Short mmCIF file of C-alpha atoms in Angstrom, two decimals:
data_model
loop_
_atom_site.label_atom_id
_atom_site.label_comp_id
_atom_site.label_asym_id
_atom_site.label_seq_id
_atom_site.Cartn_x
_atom_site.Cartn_y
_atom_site.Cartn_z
CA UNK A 30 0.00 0.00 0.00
CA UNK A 31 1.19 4.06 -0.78
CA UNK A 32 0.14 5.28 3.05
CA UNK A 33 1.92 7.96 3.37
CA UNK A 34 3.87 7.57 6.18
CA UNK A 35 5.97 3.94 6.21
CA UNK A 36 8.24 5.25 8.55
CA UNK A 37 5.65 6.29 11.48
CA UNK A 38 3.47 3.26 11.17
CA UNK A 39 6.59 0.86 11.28
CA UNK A 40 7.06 2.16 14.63
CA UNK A 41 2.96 1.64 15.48
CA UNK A 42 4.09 -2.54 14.87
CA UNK A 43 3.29 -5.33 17.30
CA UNK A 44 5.39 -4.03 19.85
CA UNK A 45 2.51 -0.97 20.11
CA UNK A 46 1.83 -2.12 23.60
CA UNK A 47 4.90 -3.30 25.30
CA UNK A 48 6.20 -1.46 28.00
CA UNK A 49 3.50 1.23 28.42
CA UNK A 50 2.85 1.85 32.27
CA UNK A 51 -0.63 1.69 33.80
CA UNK A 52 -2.33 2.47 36.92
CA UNK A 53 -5.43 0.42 38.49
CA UNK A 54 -8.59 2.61 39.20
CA UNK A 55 -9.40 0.62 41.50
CA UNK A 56 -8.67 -2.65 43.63
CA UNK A 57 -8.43 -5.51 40.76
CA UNK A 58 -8.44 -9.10 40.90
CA UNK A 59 -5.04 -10.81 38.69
CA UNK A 60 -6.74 -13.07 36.34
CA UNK A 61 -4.62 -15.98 34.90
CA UNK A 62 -7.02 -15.87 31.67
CA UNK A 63 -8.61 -12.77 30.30
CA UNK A 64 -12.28 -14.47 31.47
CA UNK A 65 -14.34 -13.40 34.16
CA UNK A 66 -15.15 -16.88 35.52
CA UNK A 67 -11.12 -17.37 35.20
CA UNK A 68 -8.71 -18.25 37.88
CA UNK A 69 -7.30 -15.50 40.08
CA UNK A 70 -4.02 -15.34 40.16
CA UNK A 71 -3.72 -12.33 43.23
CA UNK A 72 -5.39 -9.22 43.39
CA UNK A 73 -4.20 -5.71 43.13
CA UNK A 74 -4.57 -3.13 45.06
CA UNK A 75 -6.03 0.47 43.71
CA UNK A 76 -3.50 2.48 42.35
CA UNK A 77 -0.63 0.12 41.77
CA UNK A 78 1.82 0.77 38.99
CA UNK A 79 1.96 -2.25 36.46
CA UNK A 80 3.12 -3.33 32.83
CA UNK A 81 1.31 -3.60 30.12
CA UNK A 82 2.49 -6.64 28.30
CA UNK A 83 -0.58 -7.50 25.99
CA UNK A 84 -4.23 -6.34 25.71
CA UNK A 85 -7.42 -8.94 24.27
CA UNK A 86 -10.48 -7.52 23.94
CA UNK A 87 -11.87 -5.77 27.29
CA UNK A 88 -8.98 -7.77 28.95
CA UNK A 89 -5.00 -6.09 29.62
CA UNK A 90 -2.49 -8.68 30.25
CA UNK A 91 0.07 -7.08 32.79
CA UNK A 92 2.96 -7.77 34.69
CA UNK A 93 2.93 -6.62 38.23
CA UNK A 94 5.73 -7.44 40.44
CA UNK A 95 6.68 -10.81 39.60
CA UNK A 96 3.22 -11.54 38.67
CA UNK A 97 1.44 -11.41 35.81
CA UNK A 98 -2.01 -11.92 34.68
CA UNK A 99 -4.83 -10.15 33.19
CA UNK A 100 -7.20 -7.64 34.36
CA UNK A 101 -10.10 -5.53 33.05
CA UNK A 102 -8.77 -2.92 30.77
CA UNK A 103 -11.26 -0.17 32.01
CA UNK A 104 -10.06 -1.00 35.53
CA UNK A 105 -6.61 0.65 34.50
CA UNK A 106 -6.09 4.38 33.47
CA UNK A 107 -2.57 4.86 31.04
CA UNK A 108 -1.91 8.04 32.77
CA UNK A 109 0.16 8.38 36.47
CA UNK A 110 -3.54 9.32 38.68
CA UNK A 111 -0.89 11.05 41.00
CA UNK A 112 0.87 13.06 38.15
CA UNK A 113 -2.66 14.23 36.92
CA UNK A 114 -3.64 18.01 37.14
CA UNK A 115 -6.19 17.85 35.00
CA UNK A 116 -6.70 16.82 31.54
CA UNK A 117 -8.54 20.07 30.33
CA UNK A 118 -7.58 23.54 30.06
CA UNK A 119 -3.73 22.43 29.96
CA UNK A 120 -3.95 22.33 25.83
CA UNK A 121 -3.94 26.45 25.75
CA UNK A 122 -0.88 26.42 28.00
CA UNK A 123 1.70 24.60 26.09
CA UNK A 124 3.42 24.34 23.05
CA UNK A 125 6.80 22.01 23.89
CA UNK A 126 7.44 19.53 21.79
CA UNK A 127 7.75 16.23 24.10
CA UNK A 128 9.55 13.48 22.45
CA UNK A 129 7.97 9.98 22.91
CA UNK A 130 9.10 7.22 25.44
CA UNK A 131 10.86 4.48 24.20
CA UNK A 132 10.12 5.11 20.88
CA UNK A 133 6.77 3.33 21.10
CA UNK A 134 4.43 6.79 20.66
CA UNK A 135 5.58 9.07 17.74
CA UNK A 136 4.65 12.09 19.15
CA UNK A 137 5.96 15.40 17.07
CA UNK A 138 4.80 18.19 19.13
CA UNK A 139 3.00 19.11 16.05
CA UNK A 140 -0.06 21.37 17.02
CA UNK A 141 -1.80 20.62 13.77
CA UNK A 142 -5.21 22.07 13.24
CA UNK A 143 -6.47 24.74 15.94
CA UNK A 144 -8.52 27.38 16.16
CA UNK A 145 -6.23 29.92 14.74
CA UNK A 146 -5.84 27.63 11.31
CA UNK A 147 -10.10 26.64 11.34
CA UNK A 148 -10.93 30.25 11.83
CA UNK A 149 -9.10 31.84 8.81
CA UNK A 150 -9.57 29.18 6.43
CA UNK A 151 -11.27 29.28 3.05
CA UNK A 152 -13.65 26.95 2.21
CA UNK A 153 -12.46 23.83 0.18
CA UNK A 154 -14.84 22.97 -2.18
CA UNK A 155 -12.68 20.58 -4.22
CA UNK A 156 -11.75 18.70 -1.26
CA UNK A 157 -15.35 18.14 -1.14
CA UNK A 158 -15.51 16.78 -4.31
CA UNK A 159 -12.47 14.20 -3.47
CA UNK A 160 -14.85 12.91 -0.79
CA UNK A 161 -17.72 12.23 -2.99
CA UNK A 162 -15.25 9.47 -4.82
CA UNK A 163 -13.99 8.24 -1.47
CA UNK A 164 -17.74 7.43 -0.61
CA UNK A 165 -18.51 3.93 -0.59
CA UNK A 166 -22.62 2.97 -0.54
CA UNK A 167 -24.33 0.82 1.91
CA UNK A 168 -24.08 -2.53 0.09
CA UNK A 169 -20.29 -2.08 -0.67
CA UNK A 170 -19.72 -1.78 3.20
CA UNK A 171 -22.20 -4.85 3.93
CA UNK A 172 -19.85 -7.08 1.47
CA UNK A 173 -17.09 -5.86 3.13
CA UNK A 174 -18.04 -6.95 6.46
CA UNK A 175 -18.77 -9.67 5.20
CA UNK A 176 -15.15 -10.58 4.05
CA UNK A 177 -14.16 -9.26 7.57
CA UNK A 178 -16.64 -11.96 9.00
CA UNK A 179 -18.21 -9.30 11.15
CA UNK A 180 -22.03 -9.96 11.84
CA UNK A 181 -24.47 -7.27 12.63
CA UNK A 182 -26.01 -7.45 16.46
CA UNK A 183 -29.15 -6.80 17.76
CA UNK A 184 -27.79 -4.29 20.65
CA UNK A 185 -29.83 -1.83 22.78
CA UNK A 186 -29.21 2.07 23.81
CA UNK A 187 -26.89 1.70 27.21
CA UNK A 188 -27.82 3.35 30.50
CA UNK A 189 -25.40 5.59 32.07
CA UNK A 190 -24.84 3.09 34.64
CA UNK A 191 -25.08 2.00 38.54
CA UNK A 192 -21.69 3.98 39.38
CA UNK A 193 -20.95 7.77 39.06
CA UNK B 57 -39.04 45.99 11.97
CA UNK B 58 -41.31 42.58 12.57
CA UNK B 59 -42.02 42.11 8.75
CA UNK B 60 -37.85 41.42 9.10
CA UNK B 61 -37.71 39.03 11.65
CA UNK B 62 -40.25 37.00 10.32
CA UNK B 63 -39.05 37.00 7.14
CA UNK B 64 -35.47 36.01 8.88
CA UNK B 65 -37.23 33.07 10.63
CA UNK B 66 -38.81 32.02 7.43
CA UNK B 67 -35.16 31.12 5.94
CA UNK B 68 -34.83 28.98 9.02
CA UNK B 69 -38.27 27.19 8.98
CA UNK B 70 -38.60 23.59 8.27
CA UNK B 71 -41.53 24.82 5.13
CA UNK B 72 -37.92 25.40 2.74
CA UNK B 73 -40.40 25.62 -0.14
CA UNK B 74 -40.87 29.48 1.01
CA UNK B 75 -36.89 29.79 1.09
CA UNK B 76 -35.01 27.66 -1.26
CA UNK B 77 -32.57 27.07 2.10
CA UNK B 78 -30.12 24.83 0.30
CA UNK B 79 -29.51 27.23 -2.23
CA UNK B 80 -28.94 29.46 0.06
CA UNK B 81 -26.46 27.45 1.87
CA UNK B 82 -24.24 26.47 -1.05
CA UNK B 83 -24.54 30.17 -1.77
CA UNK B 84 -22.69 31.08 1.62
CA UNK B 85 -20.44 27.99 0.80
CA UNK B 86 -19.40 29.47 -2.37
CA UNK B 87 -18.11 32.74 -0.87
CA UNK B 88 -15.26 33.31 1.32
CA UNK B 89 -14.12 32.35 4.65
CA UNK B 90 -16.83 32.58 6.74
CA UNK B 91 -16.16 33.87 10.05
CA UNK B 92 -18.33 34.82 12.65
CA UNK B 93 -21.09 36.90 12.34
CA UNK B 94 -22.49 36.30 15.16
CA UNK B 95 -22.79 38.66 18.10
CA UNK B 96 -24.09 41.79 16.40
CA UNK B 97 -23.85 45.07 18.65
CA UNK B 98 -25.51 45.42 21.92
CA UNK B 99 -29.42 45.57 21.44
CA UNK B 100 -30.42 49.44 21.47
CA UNK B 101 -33.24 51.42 21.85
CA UNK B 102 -35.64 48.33 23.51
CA UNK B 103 -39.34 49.39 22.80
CA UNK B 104 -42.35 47.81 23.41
CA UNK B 105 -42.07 46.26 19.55
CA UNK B 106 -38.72 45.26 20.17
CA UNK B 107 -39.76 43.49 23.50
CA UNK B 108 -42.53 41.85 21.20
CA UNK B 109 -39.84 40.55 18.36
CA UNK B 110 -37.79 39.23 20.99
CA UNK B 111 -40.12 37.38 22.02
CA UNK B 112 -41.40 36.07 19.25
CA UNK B 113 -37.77 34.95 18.57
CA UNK B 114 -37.34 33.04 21.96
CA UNK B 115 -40.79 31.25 21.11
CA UNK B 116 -39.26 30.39 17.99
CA UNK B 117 -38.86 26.56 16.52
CA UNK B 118 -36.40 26.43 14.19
CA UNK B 119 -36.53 23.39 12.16
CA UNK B 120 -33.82 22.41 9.69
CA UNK B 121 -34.84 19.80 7.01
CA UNK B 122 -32.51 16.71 6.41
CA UNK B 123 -31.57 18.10 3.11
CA UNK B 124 -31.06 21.46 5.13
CA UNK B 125 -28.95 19.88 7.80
CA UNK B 126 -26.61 17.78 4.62
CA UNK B 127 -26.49 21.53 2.92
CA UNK B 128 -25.54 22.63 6.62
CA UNK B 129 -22.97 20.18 6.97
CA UNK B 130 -21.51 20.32 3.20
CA UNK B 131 -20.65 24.08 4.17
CA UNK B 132 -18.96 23.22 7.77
CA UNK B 133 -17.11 20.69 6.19
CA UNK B 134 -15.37 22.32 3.30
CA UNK B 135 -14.29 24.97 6.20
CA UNK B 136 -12.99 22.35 7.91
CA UNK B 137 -11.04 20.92 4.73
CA UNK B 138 -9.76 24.54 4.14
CA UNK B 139 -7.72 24.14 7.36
CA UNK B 140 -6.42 20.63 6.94
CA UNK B 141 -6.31 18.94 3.68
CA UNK B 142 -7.46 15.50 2.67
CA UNK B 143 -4.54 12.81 3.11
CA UNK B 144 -3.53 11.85 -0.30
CA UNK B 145 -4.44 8.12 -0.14
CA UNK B 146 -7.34 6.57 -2.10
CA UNK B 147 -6.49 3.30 -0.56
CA UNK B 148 -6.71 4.32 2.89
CA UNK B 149 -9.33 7.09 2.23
CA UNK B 150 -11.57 4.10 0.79
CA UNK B 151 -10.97 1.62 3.72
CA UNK B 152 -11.83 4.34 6.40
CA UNK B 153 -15.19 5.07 4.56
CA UNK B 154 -16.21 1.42 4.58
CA UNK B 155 -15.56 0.17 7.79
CA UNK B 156 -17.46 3.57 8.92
CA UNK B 157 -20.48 3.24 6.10
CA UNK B 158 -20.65 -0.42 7.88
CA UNK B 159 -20.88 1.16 10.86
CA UNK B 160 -23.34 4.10 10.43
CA UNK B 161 -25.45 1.21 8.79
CA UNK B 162 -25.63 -0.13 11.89
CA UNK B 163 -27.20 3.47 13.89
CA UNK B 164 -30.71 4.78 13.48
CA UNK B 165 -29.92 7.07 10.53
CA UNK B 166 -28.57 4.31 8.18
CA UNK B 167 -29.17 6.06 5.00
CA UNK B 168 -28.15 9.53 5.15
CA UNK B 169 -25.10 10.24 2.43
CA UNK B 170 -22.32 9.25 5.17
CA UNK B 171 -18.96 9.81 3.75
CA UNK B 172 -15.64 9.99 5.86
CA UNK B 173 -12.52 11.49 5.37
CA UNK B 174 -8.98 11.29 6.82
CA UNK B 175 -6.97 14.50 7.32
CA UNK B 176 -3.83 15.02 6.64
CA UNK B 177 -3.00 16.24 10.17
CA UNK B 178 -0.70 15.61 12.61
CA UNK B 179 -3.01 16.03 15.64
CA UNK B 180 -5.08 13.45 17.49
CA UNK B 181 -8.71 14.38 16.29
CA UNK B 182 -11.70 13.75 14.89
CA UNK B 183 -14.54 15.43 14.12
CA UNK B 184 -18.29 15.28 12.58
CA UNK B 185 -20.98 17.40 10.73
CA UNK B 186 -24.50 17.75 10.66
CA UNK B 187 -25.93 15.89 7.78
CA UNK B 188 -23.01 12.81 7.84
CA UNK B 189 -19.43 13.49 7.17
CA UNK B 190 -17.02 12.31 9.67
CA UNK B 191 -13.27 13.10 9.31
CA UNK B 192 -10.61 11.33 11.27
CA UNK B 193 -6.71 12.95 11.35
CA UNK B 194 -3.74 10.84 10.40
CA UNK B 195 -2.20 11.16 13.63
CA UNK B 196 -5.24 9.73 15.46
CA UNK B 197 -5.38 6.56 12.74
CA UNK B 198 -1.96 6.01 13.61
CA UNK B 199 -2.18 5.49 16.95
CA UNK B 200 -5.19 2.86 16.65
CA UNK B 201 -4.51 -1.00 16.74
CA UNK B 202 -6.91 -2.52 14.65
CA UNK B 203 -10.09 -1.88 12.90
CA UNK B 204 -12.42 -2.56 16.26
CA UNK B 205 -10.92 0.77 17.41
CA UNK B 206 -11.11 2.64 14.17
CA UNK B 207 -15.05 1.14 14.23
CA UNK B 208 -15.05 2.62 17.70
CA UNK B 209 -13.97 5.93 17.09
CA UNK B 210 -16.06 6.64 14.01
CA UNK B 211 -19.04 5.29 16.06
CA UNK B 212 -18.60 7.50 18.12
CA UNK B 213 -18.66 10.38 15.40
CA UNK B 214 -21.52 8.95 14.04
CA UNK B 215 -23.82 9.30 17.23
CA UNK B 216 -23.31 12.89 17.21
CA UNK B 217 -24.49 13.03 13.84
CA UNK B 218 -27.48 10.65 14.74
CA UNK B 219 -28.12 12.39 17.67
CA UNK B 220 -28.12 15.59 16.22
CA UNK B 221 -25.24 17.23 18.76
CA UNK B 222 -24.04 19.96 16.17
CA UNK B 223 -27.21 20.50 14.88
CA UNK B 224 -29.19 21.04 18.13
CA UNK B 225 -25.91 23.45 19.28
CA UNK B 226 -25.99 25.57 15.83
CA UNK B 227 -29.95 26.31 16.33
CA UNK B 228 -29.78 27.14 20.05
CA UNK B 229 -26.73 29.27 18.65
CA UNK B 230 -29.29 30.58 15.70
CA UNK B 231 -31.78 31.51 18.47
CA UNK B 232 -29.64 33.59 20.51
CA UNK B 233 -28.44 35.78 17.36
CA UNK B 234 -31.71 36.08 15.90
CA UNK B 235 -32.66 37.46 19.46
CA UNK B 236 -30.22 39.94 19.74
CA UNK B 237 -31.11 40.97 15.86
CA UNK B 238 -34.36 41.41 17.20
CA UNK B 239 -33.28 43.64 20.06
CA UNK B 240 -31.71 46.01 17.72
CA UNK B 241 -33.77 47.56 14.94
CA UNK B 242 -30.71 49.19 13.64
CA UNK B 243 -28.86 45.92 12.66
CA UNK B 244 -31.69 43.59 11.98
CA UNK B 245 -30.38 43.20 8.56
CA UNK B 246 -29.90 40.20 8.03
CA UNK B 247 -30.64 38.38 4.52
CA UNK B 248 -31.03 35.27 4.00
CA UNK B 249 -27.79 34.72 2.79
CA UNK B 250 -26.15 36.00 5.45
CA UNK B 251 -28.43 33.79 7.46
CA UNK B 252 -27.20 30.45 5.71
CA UNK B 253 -23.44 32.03 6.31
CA UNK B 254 -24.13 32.63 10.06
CA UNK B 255 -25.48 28.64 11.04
CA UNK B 256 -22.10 27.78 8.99
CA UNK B 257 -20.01 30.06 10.54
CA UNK B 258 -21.70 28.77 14.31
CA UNK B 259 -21.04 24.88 13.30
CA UNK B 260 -17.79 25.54 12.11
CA UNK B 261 -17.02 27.29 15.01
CA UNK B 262 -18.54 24.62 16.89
CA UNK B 263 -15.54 22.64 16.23
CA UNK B 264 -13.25 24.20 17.66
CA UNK B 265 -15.42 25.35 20.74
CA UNK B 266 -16.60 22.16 21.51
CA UNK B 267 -19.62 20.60 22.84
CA UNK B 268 -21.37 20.52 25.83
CA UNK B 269 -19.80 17.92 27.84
CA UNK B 270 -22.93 15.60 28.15
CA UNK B 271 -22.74 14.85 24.50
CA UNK B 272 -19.42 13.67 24.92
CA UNK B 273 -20.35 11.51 27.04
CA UNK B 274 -23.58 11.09 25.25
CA UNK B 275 -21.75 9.85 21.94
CA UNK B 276 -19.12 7.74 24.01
CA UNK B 277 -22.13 5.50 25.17
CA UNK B 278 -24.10 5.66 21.28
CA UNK B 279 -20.43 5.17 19.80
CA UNK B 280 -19.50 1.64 21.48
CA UNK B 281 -23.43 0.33 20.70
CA UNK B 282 -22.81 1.11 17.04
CA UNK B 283 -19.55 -0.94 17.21
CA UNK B 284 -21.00 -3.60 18.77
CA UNK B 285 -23.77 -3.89 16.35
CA UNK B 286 -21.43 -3.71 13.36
CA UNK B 287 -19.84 -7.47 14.73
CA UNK B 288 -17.02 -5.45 15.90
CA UNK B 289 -15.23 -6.12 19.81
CA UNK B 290 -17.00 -2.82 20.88
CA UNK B 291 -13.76 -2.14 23.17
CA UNK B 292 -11.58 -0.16 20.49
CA UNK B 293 -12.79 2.99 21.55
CA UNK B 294 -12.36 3.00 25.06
CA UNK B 295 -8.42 1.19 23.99
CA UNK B 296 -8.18 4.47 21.72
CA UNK B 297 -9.02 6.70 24.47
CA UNK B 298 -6.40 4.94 27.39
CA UNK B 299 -3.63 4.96 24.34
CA UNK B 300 -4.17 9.02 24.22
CA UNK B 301 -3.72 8.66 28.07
CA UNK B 302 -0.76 7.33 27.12
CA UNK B 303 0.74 9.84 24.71
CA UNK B 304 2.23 12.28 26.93
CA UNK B 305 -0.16 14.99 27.88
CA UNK B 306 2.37 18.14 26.58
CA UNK B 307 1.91 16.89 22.95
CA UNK B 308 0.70 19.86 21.28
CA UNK B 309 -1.23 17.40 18.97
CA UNK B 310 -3.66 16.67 22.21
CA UNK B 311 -4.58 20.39 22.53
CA UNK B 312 -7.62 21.02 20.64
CA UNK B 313 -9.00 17.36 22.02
CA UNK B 314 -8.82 18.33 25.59
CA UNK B 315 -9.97 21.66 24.95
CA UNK B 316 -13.48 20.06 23.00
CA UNK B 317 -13.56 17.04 25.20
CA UNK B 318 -13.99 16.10 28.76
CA UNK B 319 -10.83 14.38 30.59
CA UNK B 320 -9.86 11.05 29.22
CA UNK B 321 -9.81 9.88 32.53
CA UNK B 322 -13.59 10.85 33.29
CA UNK B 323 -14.48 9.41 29.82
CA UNK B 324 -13.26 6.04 30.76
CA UNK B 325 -14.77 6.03 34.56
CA UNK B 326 -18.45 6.75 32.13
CA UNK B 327 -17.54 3.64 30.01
CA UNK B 328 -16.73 1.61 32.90
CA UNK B 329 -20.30 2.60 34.77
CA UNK B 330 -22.13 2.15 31.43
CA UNK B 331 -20.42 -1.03 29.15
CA UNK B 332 -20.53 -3.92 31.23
CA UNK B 333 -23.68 -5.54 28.31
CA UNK B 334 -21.08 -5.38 26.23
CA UNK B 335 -18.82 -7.18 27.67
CA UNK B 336 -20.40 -10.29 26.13
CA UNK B 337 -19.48 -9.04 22.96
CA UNK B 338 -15.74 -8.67 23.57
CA UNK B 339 -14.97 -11.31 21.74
CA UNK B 340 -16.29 -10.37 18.40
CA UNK B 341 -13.10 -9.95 15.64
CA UNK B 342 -11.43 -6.41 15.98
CA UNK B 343 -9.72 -7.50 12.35
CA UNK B 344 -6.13 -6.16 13.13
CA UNK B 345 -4.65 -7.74 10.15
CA UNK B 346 -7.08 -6.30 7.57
CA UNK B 347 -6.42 -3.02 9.47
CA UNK B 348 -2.15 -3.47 9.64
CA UNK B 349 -2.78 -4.62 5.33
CA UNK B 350 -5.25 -1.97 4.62
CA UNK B 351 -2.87 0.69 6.25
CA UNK B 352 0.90 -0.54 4.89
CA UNK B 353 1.35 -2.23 8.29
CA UNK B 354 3.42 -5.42 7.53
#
């Protein structure tokens, strides 16, 4: 394929996940498979620092001490909760350009599209046009999920939920 | 003074047989950047006819056909494209706008013209339009996995267009204006034109003013259901959203995100409260090979 970019999306390969840091949310049972009705290996306690080493579905396989096992991805936040002032509002206040860890995240420090660029731009009308051939019809995208053996579900609206 | 306002309303009413309101919009499309005209000067001179217009205003319904709200959208859109191109890729352009035509399929507008588009932008972003189009930037498509999470971020673009988040935000917007117009006989000026270039200068700055939070949260919730219906593990975007957590939070490319969206953090704790249904469906394909092929990924 002619993406663009070879050279950032090698770095996006397999190793995507490995050694990212995350935090549990809250107190976490170790899983030895990523089931619910699995084993428990140990449990963690809320807030302890652990490895990513894998991730399968709405399971993360980490490493935690000498122990690893899986837990519940949205029982783990990628972010330090202690080093956290606040996602919003900080946007407006910098502009450094942080260079990634590890090489695994290819940040650029790049502000890309803002305010500033939205508000003085002039309307692209043949950019609209390139859409229009991009534009694939309903039928198309039911024989392509179809190739990508993906089934359409019967699946209700969700609640907001028991907790806040 | 009324004779104005009502006519102004009239451009806005959902009865676009009186005022050709498409026309109109791909008039104000045609012309140049449109900024904002909104907030016109502080109302003056408040009589008793005034107070009367104003009212009428407030009591207002403005209605917006679908073909208004695609016309709508059209003209926010090729604003948006003025300030970041289209990435020059018909491969990956096409693969984006299937897996999210399978997706909208799957929501409770199936058949309006949906069409996607990937920026060429650095940032981590994405963004829809009244009407259907939904653009996702580079940067953001590189950082996904696998399709389930590109499925789960365009879902999530497509509830706002299925529940009408822009839309509802650009007539409250269209209210307020029309209002103060009201309030002021001196600048209640306003042709229809300008009309059609004001509700496309109040979505487009919509987009970089964000949202009110709820319908973040709103589209989160709308956004993994529409995954899961497509067959898709309806996890990716909540695994898109903790892989941002990752990036580190100085990247300029996160700045207009956390200034539209609420915290990553809080977006997550709203998944968690709200997905566990889903969780049977976790093991539906997220198709990372098709997605590593379809993208160069080897």
């Amino acid at each position: 394929m002619k993406f663009a970019l070879p050279l950032s999306l090698a770095l996006l390969g397999s190793a995507a996940m490995a050694g990212e840091t995350a935090w549990t949310v809250k107190a976490t049972e170790l899983k030895d498979k990523p089931y619910t009705d699995a084993g428990a290996v140990g449990t963690l306690a809320e807030r302890s620092k652990v490895e990513v080493l894998a991730r399968q579905a709405s399971w993360t396989q980490v490493k935690a001490g000498n122990a690893t096992g899986w837990v519940k991805m949205l029982n783990l936040r990628l972010d330090n909760p202690d080093a956290r002032s606040g996602n919003t509002g900080v946007g407006a206040l910098f502009n450094l350009a942080r260079t990634g860890k590890s090489g695994t995240v290819a940040t650029t420090g790049v502000r890309g599209l803002d305010e500033a660029k939205l508000a003085s731009a002039s309307p692209n009308g043949r950019a609209l046009e390139r859409m229009n051939g991009y534009a694939v019809g309903k039928e198309e995208a039911r024989g392509f999920a179809k190739d990508g053996k993906l089934s359409a579900q019967d699946v209700a609206r969700l609640g907001k939920g028991g907790k806040s | 003074m009324r004779r104005l306002l009502v006519l102004a309303l009239a451009a806005l009413a959902l009865d676009a047989q009186a005022v050709d309101f498409s026309k109109l919009l791909q008039a104000a499309q045609g012309s140049q950047a449109v900024n904002s005209v909104l907030g016109p000067k502080a109302a003056q001179l408040v009589t008793q006819e005034n107070l009367q217009a104003v009212a009428q205003a407030k009591d207002a319904v403005i209605d917006i056909s679908e073909n208004d709200e695609i016309e709508l959208g059209k003209g926010i859109a090729g604003n948006l494209l003025g300030a970041a191109p289209l990435l020059d890729d018909q491969g990956v352009q096409q693969y984006v706008n299937r897996v999210g035509r399978w997706v909208a399929a799957q929501s409770e507008r199936p058949d309006l013209p949906w069409k996607f588009g990937v920026l060429d932008d650095g940032s981590y972003n994405a963004f829809a339009v009244p009407g259907g189009m939904v653009f996702v930037t580079k940067g953001l498509l590189m950082k996904m996995r696998n399709e389930a999470e590109l499925a789960g971020v365009l879902g999530h673009e497509v509830a706002h267009v299925v529940q009408k988040h822009h839309l509802n935000a650009i007539k409250a917007n269209a209210r307020t204006t029309l209002m103060k117009n009201a309030a002021d006989r001196y600048t209640n000026r306003s042709s229809n034109a300008e009309l059609g270039k004001m509700l496309i200068a109040s979505g487009t700055e919509l987009l970089t003013r964000g949202l009110d939070k709820g319908d973040e949260y709103d589209a989160d919730r709308v956004g993994v259901v529409f995954a899961a219906r497509s067959g898709y593990d309806p996890f990716g975007l909540p695994a898109v959203l903790q892989t941002l957590q990752g990036v580190q939070s100085g990247d300029a490319g996160l700045a207009l995100l956390f200034k539209t969206h609420p915290p990553l953090d809080s977006r997550l704790e709203a998944l968690s409260a709200s997905m566990a249904p889903l969780e049977k469906y976790d093991s539906q394909p997220n198709l990372e090979a098709r997605f590593a092929d379809k993208l160069g990924k080897r």
